[in-house]
Coordinates of C-alpha atoms and ligand atoms in Angstrom, one line a residue:
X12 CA -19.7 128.7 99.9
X13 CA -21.9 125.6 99.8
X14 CA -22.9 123.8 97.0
X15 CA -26.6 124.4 95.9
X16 CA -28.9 124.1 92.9
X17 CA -29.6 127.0 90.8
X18 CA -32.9 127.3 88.9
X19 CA -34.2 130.1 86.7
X20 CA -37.9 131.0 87.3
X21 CA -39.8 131.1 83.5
X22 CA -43.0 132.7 85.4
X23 CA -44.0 134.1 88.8
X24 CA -46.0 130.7 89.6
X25 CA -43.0 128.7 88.1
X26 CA -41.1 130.6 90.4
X27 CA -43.5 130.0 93.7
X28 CA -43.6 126.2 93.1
X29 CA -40.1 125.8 92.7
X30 CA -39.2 127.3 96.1
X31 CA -42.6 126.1 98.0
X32 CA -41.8 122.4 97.7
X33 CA -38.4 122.7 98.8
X34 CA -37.6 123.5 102.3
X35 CA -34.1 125.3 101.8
X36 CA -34.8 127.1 98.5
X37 CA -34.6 130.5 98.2
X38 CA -35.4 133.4 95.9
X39 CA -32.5 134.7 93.9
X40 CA -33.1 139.0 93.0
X41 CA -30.2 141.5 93.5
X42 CA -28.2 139.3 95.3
X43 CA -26.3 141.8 97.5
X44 CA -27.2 140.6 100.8
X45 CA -28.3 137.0 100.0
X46 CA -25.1 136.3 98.2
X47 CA -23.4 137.8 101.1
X48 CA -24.8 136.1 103.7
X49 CA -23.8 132.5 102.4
X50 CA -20.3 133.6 101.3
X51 CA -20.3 133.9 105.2
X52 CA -21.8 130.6 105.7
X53 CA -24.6 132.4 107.7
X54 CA -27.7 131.4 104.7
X55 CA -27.3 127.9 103.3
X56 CA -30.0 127.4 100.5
X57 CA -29.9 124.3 99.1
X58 CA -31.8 125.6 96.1
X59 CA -31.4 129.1 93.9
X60 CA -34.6 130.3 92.0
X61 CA -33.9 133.2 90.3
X62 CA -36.7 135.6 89.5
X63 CA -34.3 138.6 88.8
X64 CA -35.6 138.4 84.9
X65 CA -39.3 138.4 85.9
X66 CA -41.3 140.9 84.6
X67 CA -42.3 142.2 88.4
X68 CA -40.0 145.8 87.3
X69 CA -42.9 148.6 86.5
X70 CA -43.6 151.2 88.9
X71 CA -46.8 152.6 87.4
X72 CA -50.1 154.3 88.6
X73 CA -52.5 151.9 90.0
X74 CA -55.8 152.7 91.0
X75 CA -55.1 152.8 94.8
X76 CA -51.7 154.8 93.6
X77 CA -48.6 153.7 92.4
X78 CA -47.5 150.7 92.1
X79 CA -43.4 149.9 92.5
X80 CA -42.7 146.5 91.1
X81 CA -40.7 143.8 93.4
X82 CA -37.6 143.8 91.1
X83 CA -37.5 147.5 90.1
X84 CA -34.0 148.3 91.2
X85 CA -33.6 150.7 94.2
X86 CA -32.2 153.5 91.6
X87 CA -35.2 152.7 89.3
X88 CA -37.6 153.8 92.3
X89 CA -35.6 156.3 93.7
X90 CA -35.0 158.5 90.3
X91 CA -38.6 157.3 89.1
X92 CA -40.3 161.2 88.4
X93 CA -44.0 160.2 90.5
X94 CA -41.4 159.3 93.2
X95 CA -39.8 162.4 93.2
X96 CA -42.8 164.4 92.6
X97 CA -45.0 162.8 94.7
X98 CA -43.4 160.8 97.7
X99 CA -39.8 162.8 97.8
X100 CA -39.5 160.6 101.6
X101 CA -39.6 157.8 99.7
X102 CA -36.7 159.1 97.5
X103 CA -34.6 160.6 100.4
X104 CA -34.6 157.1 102.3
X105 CA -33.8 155.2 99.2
X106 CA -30.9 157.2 98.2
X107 CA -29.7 157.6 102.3
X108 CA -28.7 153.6 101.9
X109 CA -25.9 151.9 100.6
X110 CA -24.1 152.9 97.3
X111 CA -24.9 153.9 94.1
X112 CA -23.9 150.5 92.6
X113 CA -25.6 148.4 95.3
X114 CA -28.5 150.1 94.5
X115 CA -28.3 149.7 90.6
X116 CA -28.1 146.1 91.7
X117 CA -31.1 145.6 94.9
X118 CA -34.5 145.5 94.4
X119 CA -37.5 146.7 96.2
X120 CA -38.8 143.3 96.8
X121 CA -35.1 142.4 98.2
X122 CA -34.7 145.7 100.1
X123 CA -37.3 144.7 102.5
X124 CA -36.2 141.5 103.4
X125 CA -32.4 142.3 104.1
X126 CA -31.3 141.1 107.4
X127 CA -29.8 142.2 110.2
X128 CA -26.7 143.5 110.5
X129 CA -25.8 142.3 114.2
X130 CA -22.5 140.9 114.3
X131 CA -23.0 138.0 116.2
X132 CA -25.3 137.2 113.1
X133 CA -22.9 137.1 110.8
X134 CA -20.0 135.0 113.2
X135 CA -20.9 131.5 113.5
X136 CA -19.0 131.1 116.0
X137 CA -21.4 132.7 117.8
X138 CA -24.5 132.2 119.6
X139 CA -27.6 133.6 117.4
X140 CA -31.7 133.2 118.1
X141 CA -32.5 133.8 114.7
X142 CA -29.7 132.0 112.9
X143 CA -30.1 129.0 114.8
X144 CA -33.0 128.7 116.6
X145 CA -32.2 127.9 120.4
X146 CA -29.0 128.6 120.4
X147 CA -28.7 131.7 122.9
X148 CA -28.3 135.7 121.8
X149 CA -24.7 136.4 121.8
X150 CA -26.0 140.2 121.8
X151 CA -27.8 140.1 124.6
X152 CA -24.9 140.1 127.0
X153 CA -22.5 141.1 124.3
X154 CA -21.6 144.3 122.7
X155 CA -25.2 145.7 121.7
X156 CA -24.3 149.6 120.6
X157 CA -26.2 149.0 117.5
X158 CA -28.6 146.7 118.3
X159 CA -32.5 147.5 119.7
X160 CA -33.8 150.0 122.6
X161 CA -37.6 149.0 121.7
X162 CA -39.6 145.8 121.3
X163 CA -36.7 144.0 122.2
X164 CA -37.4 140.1 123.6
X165 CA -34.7 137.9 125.8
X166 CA -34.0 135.5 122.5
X167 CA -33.0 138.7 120.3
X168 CA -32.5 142.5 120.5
X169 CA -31.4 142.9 116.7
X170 CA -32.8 145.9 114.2
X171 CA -34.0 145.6 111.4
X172 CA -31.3 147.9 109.5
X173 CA -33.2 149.1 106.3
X174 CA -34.4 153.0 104.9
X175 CA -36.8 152.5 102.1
X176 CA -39.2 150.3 104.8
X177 CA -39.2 153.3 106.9
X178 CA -40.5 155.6 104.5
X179 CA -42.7 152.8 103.4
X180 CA -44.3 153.2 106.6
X181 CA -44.7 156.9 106.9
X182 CA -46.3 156.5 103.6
X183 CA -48.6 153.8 104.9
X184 CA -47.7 151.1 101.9
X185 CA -48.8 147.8 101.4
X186 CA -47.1 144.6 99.8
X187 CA -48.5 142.8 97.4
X188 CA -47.4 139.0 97.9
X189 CA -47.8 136.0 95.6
X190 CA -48.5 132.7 97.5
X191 CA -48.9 129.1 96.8
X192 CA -51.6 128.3 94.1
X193 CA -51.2 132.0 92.6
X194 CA -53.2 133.4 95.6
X195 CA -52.4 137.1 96.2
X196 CA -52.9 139.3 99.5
X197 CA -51.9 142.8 100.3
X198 CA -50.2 143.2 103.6
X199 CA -50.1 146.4 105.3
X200 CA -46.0 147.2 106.0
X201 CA -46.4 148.0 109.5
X202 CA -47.7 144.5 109.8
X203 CA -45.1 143.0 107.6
X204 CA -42.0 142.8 109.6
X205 CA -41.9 141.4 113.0
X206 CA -41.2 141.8 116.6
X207 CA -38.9 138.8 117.9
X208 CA -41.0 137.3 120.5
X209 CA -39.9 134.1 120.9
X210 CA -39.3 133.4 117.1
X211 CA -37.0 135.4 116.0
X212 CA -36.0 133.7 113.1
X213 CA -39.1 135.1 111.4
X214 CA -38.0 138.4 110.6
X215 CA -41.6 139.2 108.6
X216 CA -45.0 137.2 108.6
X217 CA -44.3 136.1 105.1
X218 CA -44.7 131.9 104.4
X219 CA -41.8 130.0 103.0
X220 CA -42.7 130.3 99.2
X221 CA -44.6 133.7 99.4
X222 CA -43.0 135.9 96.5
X223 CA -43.3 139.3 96.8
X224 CA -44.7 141.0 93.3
X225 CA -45.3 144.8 94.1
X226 CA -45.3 147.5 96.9
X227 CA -48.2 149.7 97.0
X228 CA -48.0 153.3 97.9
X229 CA -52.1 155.2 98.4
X230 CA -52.9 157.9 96.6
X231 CA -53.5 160.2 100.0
X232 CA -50.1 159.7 101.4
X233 CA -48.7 162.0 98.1
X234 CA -50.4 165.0 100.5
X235 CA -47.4 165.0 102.6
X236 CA -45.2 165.6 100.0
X237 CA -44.4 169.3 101.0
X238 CA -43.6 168.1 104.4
X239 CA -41.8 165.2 104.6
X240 CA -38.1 164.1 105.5
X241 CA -36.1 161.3 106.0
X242 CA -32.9 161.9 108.4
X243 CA -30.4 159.1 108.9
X244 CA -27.7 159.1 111.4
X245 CA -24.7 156.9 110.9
X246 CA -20.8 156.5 111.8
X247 CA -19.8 157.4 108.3
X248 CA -22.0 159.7 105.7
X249 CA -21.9 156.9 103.2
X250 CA -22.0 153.2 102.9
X251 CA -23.3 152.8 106.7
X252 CA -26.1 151.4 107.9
X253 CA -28.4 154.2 110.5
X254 CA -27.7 154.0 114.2
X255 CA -30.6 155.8 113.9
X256 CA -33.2 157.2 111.8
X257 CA -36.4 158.7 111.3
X258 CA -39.1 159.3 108.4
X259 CA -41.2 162.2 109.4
X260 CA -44.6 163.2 107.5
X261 CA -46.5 166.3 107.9
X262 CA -50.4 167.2 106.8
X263 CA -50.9 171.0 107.4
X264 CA -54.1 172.8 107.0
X265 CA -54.9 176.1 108.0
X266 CA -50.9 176.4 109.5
X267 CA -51.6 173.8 111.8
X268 CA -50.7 170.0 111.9
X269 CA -53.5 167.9 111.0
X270 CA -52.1 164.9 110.4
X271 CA -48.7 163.3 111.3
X272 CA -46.7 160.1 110.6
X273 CA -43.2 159.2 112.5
X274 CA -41.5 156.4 111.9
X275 CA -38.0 155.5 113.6
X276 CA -35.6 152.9 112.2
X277 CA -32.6 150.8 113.1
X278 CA -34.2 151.5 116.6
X279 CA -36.5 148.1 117.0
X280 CA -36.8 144.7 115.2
X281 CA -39.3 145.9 112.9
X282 CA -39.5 149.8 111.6
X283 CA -41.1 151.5 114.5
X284 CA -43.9 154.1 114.1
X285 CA -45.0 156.0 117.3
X286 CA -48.4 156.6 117.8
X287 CA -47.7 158.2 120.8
X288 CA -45.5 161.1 118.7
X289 CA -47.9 161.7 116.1
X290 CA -50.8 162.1 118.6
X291 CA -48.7 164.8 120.2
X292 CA -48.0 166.8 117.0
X293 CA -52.0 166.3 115.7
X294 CA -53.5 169.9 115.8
X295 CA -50.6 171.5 117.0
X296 CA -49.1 174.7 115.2
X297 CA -45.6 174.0 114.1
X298 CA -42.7 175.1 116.7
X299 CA -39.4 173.5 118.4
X300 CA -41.7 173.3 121.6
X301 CA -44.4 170.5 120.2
X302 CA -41.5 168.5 118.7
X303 CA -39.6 168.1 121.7
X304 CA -43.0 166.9 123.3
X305 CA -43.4 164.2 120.3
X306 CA -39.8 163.3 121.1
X307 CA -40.1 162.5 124.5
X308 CA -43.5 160.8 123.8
X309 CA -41.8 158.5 120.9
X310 CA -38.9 157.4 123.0
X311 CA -41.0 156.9 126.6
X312 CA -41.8 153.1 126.1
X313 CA -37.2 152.7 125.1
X314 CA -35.2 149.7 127.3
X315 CA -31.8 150.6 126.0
X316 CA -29.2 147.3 126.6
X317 CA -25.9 147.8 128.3
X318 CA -24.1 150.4 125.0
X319 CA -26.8 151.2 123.5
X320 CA -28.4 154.0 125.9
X321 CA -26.7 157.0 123.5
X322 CA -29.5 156.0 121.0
X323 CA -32.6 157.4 123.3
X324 CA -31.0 160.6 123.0
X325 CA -29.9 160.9 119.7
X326 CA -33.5 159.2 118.3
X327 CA -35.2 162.5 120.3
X328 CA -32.8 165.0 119.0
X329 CA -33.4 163.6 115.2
X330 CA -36.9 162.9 115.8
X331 CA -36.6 167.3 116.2
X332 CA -34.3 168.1 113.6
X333 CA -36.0 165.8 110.7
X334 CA -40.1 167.3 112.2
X335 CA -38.1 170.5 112.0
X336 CA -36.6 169.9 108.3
X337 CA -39.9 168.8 107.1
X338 CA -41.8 171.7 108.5
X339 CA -39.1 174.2 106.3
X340 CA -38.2 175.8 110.0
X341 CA -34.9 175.1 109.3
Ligands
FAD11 C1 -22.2 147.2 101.8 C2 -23.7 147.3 101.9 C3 -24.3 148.4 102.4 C4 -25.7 148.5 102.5 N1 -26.3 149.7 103.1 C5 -27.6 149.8 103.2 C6 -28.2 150.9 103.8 O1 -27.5 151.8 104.2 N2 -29.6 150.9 103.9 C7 -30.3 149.9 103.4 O2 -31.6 150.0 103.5 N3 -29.8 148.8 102.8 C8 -28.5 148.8 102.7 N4 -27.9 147.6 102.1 C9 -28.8 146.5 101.8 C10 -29.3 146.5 100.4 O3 -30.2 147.5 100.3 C11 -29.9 145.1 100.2 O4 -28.8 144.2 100.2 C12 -30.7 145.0 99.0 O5 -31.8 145.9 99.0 C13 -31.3 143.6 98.8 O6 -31.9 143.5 97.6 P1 -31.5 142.3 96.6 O7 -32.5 142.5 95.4 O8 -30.1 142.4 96.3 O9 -32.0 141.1 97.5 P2 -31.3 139.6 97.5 O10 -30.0 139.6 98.2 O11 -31.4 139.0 96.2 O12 -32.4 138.9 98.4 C14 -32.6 139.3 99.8 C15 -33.6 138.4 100.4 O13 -34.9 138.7 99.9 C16 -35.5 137.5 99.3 N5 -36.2 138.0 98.1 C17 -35.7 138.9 97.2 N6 -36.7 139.3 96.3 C18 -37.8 138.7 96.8 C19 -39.2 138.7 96.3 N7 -39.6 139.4 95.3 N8 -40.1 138.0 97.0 C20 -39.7 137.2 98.1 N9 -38.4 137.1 98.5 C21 -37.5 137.9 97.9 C22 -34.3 136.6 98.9 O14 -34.7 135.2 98.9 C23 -33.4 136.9 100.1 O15 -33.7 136.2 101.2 C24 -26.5 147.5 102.0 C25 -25.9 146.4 101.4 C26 -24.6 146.2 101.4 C27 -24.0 145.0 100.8
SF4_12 S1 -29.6 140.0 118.6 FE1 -30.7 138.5 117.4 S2 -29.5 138.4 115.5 FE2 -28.1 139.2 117.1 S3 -27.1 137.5 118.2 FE3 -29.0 137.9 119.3 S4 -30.5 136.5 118.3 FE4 -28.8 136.7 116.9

């Protein structure tokens, strides 16, 4: 590991200044994957600022909803009872990732921005877009099983690997984030991480600096509580990151679908909702039939690379078995 400067944050704005001025500072929560990724010489921070004892940990009622604090721990969130009671995908997702003591240690705020977990990431001997700009995709032409079959670009066809964010989406959550000067703006999650495009270094639209402080779940999304699941598909049942999975959300009035939310991870750069699906299951009665139909809608825009063609199957077949999981058909 490299040498670098640690510094403990005495306030949120402490905190903000401390990393804004400084190019290759860094925030410091959980640690688990940023600690990891410099053990492998892949992040080099030059400077440390801890925020891990900030007081960013409540998940309370807010008045759009609930509020989960940045550095309440994944377990916190996950065992918190308005969770339970009132977002259960939320839950599901939480607890479908890592291990019970990596989440003891990671934090929401931390959870969102963990990188990718493409290989050629983590060798530097490698060729990598987003660790070093300009340098070529060592994916692209490489072994790709894991990597993207949607809104891939030429400089990088990484996933974003994460659960809760998937949820997050279903559940249409905002993030709360702390900028320069103490300014604070909410950003929708479906516009917080990004597609690579040509800059796929950025793996969200935050600024260098920006601290995230909260997540924000609406009130209204608690209405598909009673139909909601979160199915992860993986090499191993534990301590594996999804090949594929999906967070599907179901409104039913008068027994049929009147509103729908479909998210698929580990699929795309950025957690991938389908409009496409959730238009084919609006108004529909529930039944195998109408979720094959939102299957083959959700996967019709997929470019799968050279290994990863397998996953345009196995996201439709788990795109039906979580729609038929949260419908209770099964
Ligand atoms: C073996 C292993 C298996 C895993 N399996 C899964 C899995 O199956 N599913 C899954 O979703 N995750 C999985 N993870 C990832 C894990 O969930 C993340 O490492 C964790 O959530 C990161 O949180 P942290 O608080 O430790 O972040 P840190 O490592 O401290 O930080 C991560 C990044 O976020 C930045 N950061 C942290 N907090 C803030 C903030 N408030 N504002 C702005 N920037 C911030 C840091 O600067 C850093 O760049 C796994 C991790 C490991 C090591
Ligand atoms: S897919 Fe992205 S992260 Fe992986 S080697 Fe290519 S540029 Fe790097």
């Amino acid at each position: 590991m490299r040498p670098f400067e640690y510094v403990r944050a005495e306030n949120a704005g402490a905190g903000v200044d401390a990393v804004v001025g400084v190019p290759g500072a860094k925030f410091l929560a959980g640690g688990t994957n940023l600690v990891d990724l410099m053990k492998e010489d892949v992040e080099r921070p030059t400077r440390l600022v801890d925020i891990s004892h900030l007081p960013l940990h409540k998940i309370e009622r807010s008045r759009a909803g609930l509020s989960l604090g940045a550095l309440a721990t994944n377990t916190q969130t996950a065992n918190h009872p308005l969770i339970r009671e009132n977002y259960p995908l939320l839950t599901q997702a939480i607890v479908a990732g890592a291990s019970g003591q990596l989440r003891n240690m990671a934090t929401n705020g931390g959870n969102l921005l963990q990188r990718t977990r493409c290989n050629y990431f983590y060798d530097t001997a490698m060729p990598c877009n987003k660790r070093e700009p300009g340098s070529g995709c060592g994916a692209r032409e490489g072994l790709n099983k894991i990597h993207a079959i949607l809104g891939w670009s030429e400089g990088c066809v990484a996933t974003y690997p994460g659960d809760m964010a998937n949820a997050l989406y279903a559940l249409d959550a905002s993030v709360r984030v702390r900028g320069a000067g103490g300014k604070e703006r909410l950003i929708p999650i479906g516009e917080f991480h990004r597609l690579p495009g040509e800059e796929p270094h950025r793996d969200t639209v935050l600024g260098h600096g920006d601290l995230i402080v909260a997540i924000q779940l609406p009130v209204a999304s608690a209405e598909f509580a009673r139909h909601s699941y979160y199915l992860k598909v993986r090499d191993r049942s534990s301590y594996a990151f999804a090949l594929v999975a999906v967070a599907a959300a179901l409104r039913m009035e008068n027994g049929a679908i009147k509103d729908a939310r479909l998210v698929l991870g580990s699929v795309a750069h950025k957690p991938w909702r389908s409009a496409e699906a959730e238009a084919a299951l609006k108004g529909q009665r529930l039944g195998e039939a109408v979720f094959q139909q939102a299957a083959q809608a959700a996967l019709q825009q997929a470019r799968p690379l050279a290994h990863n063609a397998y996953k345009v199957e196995l996201a439709q077949r788990s795109i039906v078995r979580a729609l038929t999981r949260a419908a209770h058909l099964a």
